[in-house]
Amino acid sequence: MHSHSSSSIRWPSIFFLATLFVNPAFASLPMVDFSRMGQVGLAGAFAGLSLFNNATAVTFDPSVSSLLARTGEGALTTLGTTNAGGSIQSGCAINDIFYFAGSFSSIGNTSVSASNIASYTPSSGVFAALGSNGPNGPIYSLYCDVSTSQLWVGGYFTSPGSSVAIWNTKSNSWSAPPFKGFIGDGAEVFSITSNTSQNSLFFAGSFLTSFAANATALNNTNNPNIPYSPGATPFSSSLVPVPLEGAEILGQPSSSDPQFSDILNILCPAGPDGPDNTWLAANGNGAVITVRDFSSINAYGVRLGNTFQSGFGTTTFSVTSIPDNTVQTLSYVNPSTGQNMTCTAACPLSTDSSILYQDFIFTAPVTLTGMQITLSGWRGEAPGLHMLQLLSSGAFASSNGNLQSCFSPGPSNTASTGQWTTKNAVTDIPATLQTVLVSTVAVGTSPSQGPSFTWQPYVSASGQYDVYLVIPGCAGFQDCPLRTSVQVTVFPGSGSQPWVSTISQQVQSDTTTLVYSGPIVPSSTDFVTTVTMTLANDPEGTGQDGQYELVAGDVALVLTSANVTSAAGFGSSGSNATSNSQHGFGFFEWPLSSSASLEATGTIPNTSETSLDMISIDLYNALGATTSSTTFVTAVAQHPSGTVYLGGNFRLISGSTSGVSNIVAFSSGSLISLPDNGLNGPVTSFVLSGNELYVGGSFTDTNTASMQGKLKGVAIYDVTSNSWKAMGAGVDGVVNNLALANGQIVVAGNFTEALNSSAAGVSAGGLATWSVSTGSWVNSGGFVVGNMTFIGNGTLPTSSQKQTQFVAGNVGTMAEYGSSGLVMLSSGGSTSPLVTPMGIQLTSSVANVSSPATITKRYPHVRRGPSAWISHLNIGTLFTRQSATSSALPPAPPAPAPAILAGAFWTNVSTSHQVAIIGGNFSFSSSSTTSSAVAIYDTVTSSISALAGAQISGIVRAVYVDQKQQLFVGGEFNLTGTSASGLALYDLSAQQWDTSSMQPLQPPAGSSVVVRSITSSTYKSDAVIVAGSFTQAGSVSCQAICLFDTTLNQWSSLGSGIQGDISSVSYAGNNQDILIAAGSITLGGSTTNVAQYNFANSTWAAIGNSADIPGPVTAMTVNDGNSSSIFAAGRTADGSSPFMMFWDGVSWSSVGSSLQGTTNISQLLVVPLLNTHSANSIIESDRMLMISGALSDSSFGSASSVLFDGSSFIPYMAAVTAQGALGSISSLFYSLANFSFTQQQFLATGIVILISIAIAAGVVFLLALIGILWTLLSRRDDRVAKYSASDDDDDDNSVQHRPSSLLEHINAATRSTILGAPGPLNVIGAEKDEVARKAITAEPDPFGPDGSNYLRAETPSDAVVGTMAAEEEFTRPAHARYPFDGTGEGELPLTAGLEVEVLDDRDAAWWYTRNPQTGQEGVVPAAYLY
């Protein structure tokens, strides 16, 4: 692919080509029980970390292309490789199979023969070729059409189609596309994508197309002015919303928050879901939204957008039409499955925040004056909505003024000649008037001399429409003698012929007459359909007083189909097309529903051209009709607004976009330039996320350098603000591909660093991740070094899972987990620990870092699949004895920044989070301040913060938090502005450095202080032991090790002290009364290197024969406080070889003779196991020794951490640096200072099941006994009640009258239906039911179920709502719009303007009210109030 070959592959100077596994003999890795250690962190100098598994030798050959799997958390796993020289360029998934393509002849570890394209099944791990007659050349793009199970393939080949082919996954066969393919220029297809509705495919590349001259351009049937939503269809999105700004709209009960209480804000929200754009109901309540327009509306459905405010959202609703009070049956598309569904009483509203809105369509257009939407189900506190629209039957225009519809560029319009006046008529609907325009004309006037009226309805989208003229009935206007006939002419546009009809207006009642049926195709921005009415050529009737009257009502367009084609045409402005054809370049649209058969390699007929095919024509013209194989389009994306963005390698030299290069947009029928004339280098990839277009390529800035060079390889175009934004400062290389998953933009390419805004870099060897929410680079989860050519999503995940991905490229080094020197470990994986990388990226340079550290949370990785241990290693011979002369400690292993060398856990009292305090060689920025060497990392929020005050300059090697919330920081550093050197004290409670409580350490002559160990013993809980390389503390002489009393803030020596340097300190004894120190130690003039100090008698003693330890010790540990089980490791006195020794209480013996010369051991630690190993004399069966550092051994190759069971080394982890070299692990730290190695014992599964059954049986018996006792007590109460029946007689006479309010009547009539037969808990309710029944029997109620003037709740749920409203005594003021005589029984008389209190408005037609002046109550027509 041309766009990917512009830069050479860059490889690091050192590759970690790890032969990690050579003899897989074990069934699985040992299961370390990290849960017994509390929180556990693993720190070191690494950028990537992998656990060992049962793979064969893992070497990475940069000459092949590797296919990797990436979990939702970012962990990477190698799946297979191509042949040498192969490449993978594209991929996509259908169902559970991933398809990938490029240029290769074989794939997989077993080298499956496959010509440029293959499939991979994750569940079985099997690679497979796709047939035998596939594309005969390289493939650059794939598109998976899941709905048809077809795989569209684009590239550079001649068979089975020309640069385009289709693989049918059901029939397992290849075919050419329906349009045959493309030719011209490079004849290459670099991109296949879909439009926003996923009903058309966009093909882009380097090819030519030819269209018949004057071809028609049809727009998409999905209204381009409406934001796209999966909850809509092309049909529903073509329905113009009815303007409701003049309607009466009430939402009750409403939230008390003024930012969410205005129901009018959701009719056409001005912004995203949030304050002043969303309406919420009152907490704990359902809600009813009532819309009354007081005019006749021809509607086809409703559009609802849910709110996703925290703690709010609607789950179910229903729609009742007014005035017929009919609960409508709605049809809708399930946005998750795409299936058509229906609902009535409890329609579901999606709670998926990616669904902007859903359209719910009536079974047929309904004439109504309003609607009532009942929000019956909700999540959290209350229901709410972000969008509410009433959808018309298609389009409309009124003679008496038109409001602008939501999402429309303008309102429908009218035009007239002659004199037209307003005329009103009363309708059958209470308080509803019909307003029309009328014009009189003398009998005998010719149509050309008479008045005319023209409607110009706004039509949003192409489709088949029936156009109706609404003729107002003459009876209501009392003008029947004046009526005559009219001529109606419909111009549908698009060059179609007009329809002419003669229509009689002598109709008694309102009549709708069809005046046109056929396609209406908005083909340009100035398109308009017109309906014109004039006097008929031969008017009917004689008129009245020598006059005819023409009446202008409304025009209604009913959409019958969203599918339409047309052969009429219009030209492209600025086109240089000849009379026979016009040419296009680099772009072609193919509707997936098209059944046409054509040859895009020839001239494309008019009927097959779409409006977006004008892109290619305009692009060809803008290129000056001069193209070549080096000019191409590689990326296409369509915004929900309809705008199409194109990127590639091109420069436009003609027309309005002259001077634009590499990226351009197409909107409203023409090309438009982006700010600053585009980008200064080729574009390779697009990803659209909301209103942000992410762009990848090999550019560095805009064409005018307006972004100061911060668009290196990646950029963001903000659609809303029409401006460029930087992604930090980009990356330091070429970007080949982008993908969006889990709220992150994943960037693949040939680069080594992702740059922050100041151009400081964080390691990203070909794969970088950008957080959309935080706007910053984040940890990618995995680690890779290479030239990555592809990143793409796998199968769509379930709601509870994250999106998985596939990555491909030329890999030099890879690690399963990526992190800047720290991961958190926990038990829970089936075969290995859960690994959670640190969620922030540390940097190596203090001077160059200024951008904030990333604070995106990371999640645990769970390794899946089999694992293996490495074969047992036989322990070799002892090292030769060394002289008694003390040798200096070997220099610390290299720890290139960023590296974390030490850590400790501390519970932050302000957040109650247990955080990790980390130290090492790194820098980061927090709150715009650059800090280094030490930080507080919150594992809950994945955020990092600095210590307040002075900054450390140097490297931190030890951290410790005592019981007084004091942080001791040790290493080789200076604390700016203080005398502290190598050791500093920080008060975590006060959040400040304590520079007065602890006197500084003093270094040996000619060197500096180095603190390597800070610990404490339970034997002396108020003391901290500091060890390393120094000569005294304050005025106290205490070489290498010193005790600090945290109560007295005083230093003191341990006994008579030692000479030398100390690397490690541990403790033994039941109460840690024995301190074990290791390093390069001289005790009493003799070299010992491992010594013990007894706190009880303040004495030092050598452990064993000092000559048995061949050199200085760099790491040491005591096995569970047992002074007769000590492990020590280091390097020989001459520095040539590593060693590891074991002390059994009698003598030292070597247990590491196979370790190779490059090994450096940083830490030894005995860890507990979940499983066991064979017991031996060195290590108990329930634990193992974890050896960490940079390790090399003849049995396992290279590793950073191994487990030792007393007889065998078992490689456990391998770390790599950002440069691809072997990394190192410095320490494993944990929150529980003293943990137990005793394994928990559990009962057998069968016994647990038996116990559970016994408990369950006991519970069932107890419940049965309670039920029997309850029944006996209930029967006794019934017998007592029989003797009290006479009590009811006193009440009977008092209730033989009509209830005092209509709500009482509803409550009494429905309570028995809701509550059922009386029981122990509803005796009072039963008595009231009986009273109500007697009252109804004695006096028939005109407002009962058979009353025509009141609609009783017809379901128990409706009655419950009414009952609750009555009990709450909810009222609100209203005013009478019209007078009402109120002579009927139960009615309340009104005078115009009278203020009343509405007691119940749950019925759509009649409301129960009270006159506050007289106290009289009764029902009135709802439409009479406002």
Short mmCIF file of C-alpha atoms in Angstrom, two decimals, residues 843-975:
data_model
loop_
_atom_site.label_atom_id
_atom_site.label_comp_id
_atom_site.label_asym_id
_atom_site.label_seq_id
_atom_site.Cartn_x
_atom_site.Cartn_y
_atom_site.Cartn_z
CA THR A 843 8.59 9.68 32.01
CA SER A 844 12.34 9.63 32.14
CA SER A 845 13.21 13.31 31.93
CA VAL A 846 12.37 15.83 34.62
CA ALA A 847 13.43 18.77 32.51
CA ASN A 848 11.25 17.99 29.53
CA VAL A 849 8.04 16.82 31.18
CA SER A 850 5.17 19.20 31.77
CA SER A 851 2.00 17.51 30.70
CA PRO A 852 -0.19 15.96 33.39
CA ALA A 853 0.30 12.33 34.23
CA THR A 854 -2.48 10.19 32.95
CA ILE A 855 -5.12 9.16 35.48
CA THR A 856 -7.08 6.61 33.54
CA LYS A 857 -7.96 3.51 35.52
CA ARG A 858 -6.59 0.14 34.54
CA TYR A 859 -8.25 -3.17 35.25
CA PRO A 860 -6.91 -6.59 36.15
CA HIS A 861 -5.77 -8.86 33.37
CA VAL A 862 -6.72 -12.51 33.57
CA ARG A 863 -4.52 -14.85 31.64
CA ARG A 864 -6.38 -17.59 29.87
CA GLY A 865 -5.27 -20.85 28.45
CA PRO A 866 -2.69 -23.39 29.53
CA SER A 867 0.59 -22.59 31.21
CA ALA A 868 3.65 -24.66 31.96
CA TRP A 869 6.51 -24.89 34.41
CA ILE A 870 10.06 -25.40 33.32
CA SER A 871 11.95 -28.63 33.86
CA HIS A 872 13.62 -29.26 37.20
CA LEU A 873 17.14 -28.05 37.72
CA ASN A 874 19.67 -30.16 39.64
CA ILE A 875 21.65 -28.17 42.19
CA GLY A 876 25.35 -28.00 41.36
CA THR A 877 28.54 -27.80 43.33
CA LEU A 878 29.52 -25.15 45.87
CA PHE A 879 31.43 -22.03 44.94
CA THR A 880 35.08 -21.92 45.83
CA ARG A 881 35.90 -20.22 49.10
CA GLN A 882 36.93 -16.61 49.06
CA SER A 883 39.36 -14.73 51.19
CA ALA A 884 38.32 -12.99 54.37
CA THR A 885 38.97 -9.56 52.88
CA SER A 886 35.76 -7.58 52.55
CA SER A 887 34.84 -6.67 48.98
CA ALA A 888 32.77 -3.63 48.09
CA LEU A 889 29.14 -4.09 47.12
CA PRO A 890 28.77 -4.41 43.34
CA PRO A 891 27.20 -1.40 41.67
CA ALA A 892 23.40 -1.43 41.51
CA PRO A 893 21.99 -2.91 38.30
CA PRO A 894 21.11 -0.34 35.65
CA ALA A 895 17.69 1.23 36.24
CA PRO A 896 17.06 3.46 33.21
CA ALA A 897 14.21 5.87 33.76
CA PRO A 898 11.36 5.45 34.15
CA ALA A 899 12.00 2.79 36.80
CA ILE A 900 10.31 2.08 40.14
CA LEU A 901 12.69 0.50 42.64
CA ALA A 902 10.77 0.45 45.93
CA GLY A 903 7.25 0.73 47.28
CA ALA A 904 5.16 0.69 50.43
CA PHE A 905 1.44 0.75 51.11
CA TRP A 906 -0.25 3.37 53.26
CA THR A 907 -3.91 3.99 54.05
CA ASN A 908 -4.75 7.55 53.13
CA VAL A 909 -7.09 8.70 55.88
CA SER A 910 -8.56 11.47 53.70
CA THR A 911 -9.77 9.06 51.00
CA SER A 912 -9.79 5.77 52.96
CA HIS A 913 -7.89 4.31 50.01
CA GLN A 914 -4.85 2.15 50.53
CA VAL A 915 -2.34 3.81 48.24
CA ALA A 916 1.12 2.82 47.09
CA ILE A 917 4.03 5.11 47.80
CA ILE A 918 6.59 4.45 45.10
CA GLY A 919 10.19 5.53 44.70
CA GLY A 920 12.76 5.16 41.97
CA ASN A 921 14.16 6.89 38.92
CA PHE A 922 11.27 8.60 37.15
CA SER A 923 9.41 11.86 36.74
CA PHE A 924 5.80 12.85 36.19
CA SER A 925 3.53 15.88 36.23
CA SER A 926 0.62 16.38 38.60
CA SER A 927 -1.41 19.56 38.99
CA SER A 928 0.90 21.28 36.48
CA THR A 929 3.93 20.59 38.68
CA THR A 930 6.75 18.32 37.60
CA SER A 931 7.92 15.90 40.27
CA SER A 932 10.41 13.07 40.38
CA ALA A 933 11.73 10.03 42.25
CA VAL A 934 8.82 9.56 44.69
CA ALA A 935 5.04 9.65 44.31
CA ILE A 936 1.75 8.48 45.79
CA TYR A 937 -0.17 6.20 43.46
CA ASP A 938 -3.85 5.56 44.20
CA THR A 939 -4.64 2.07 42.96
CA VAL A 940 -8.38 2.71 43.22
CA THR A 941 -8.53 5.77 40.98
CA SER A 942 -5.31 5.05 39.07
CA SER A 943 -4.14 8.58 39.81
CA ILE A 944 -0.75 9.85 40.89
CA SER A 945 0.18 12.76 43.13
CA ALA A 946 3.42 14.31 44.28
CA LEU A 947 4.70 14.98 47.78
CA ALA A 948 4.21 18.63 48.60
CA GLY A 949 7.16 20.91 49.01
CA ALA A 950 10.79 20.39 48.02
CA GLN A 951 11.64 17.94 45.25
CA ILE A 952 14.06 15.03 45.27
CA SER A 953 17.00 15.17 42.92
CA GLY A 954 18.34 11.65 42.45
CA ILE A 955 17.17 8.06 42.83
CA VAL A 956 14.98 6.60 45.58
CA ARG A 957 15.77 2.99 46.57
CA ALA A 958 13.74 2.50 49.76
CA VAL A 959 10.49 3.82 51.26
CA TYR A 960 8.87 3.00 54.59
CA VAL A 961 5.81 4.31 56.48
CA ASP A 962 5.81 3.97 60.27
CA GLN A 963 2.89 3.85 62.70
CA LYS A 964 2.95 7.64 63.09
CA GLN A 965 2.20 8.30 59.39
CA GLN A 966 5.82 9.28 58.81
CA LEU A 967 7.31 8.43 55.45
CA PHE A 968 11.03 7.58 55.37
CA VAL A 969 12.55 7.96 51.93
CA GLY A 970 15.99 6.52 51.23
CA GLY A 971 18.31 6.28 48.27
CA GLU A 972 21.03 8.36 46.67
CA PHE A 973 19.62 11.85 46.31
CA ASN A 974 19.49 15.38 47.66
CA LEU A 975 16.33 17.11 48.84
#
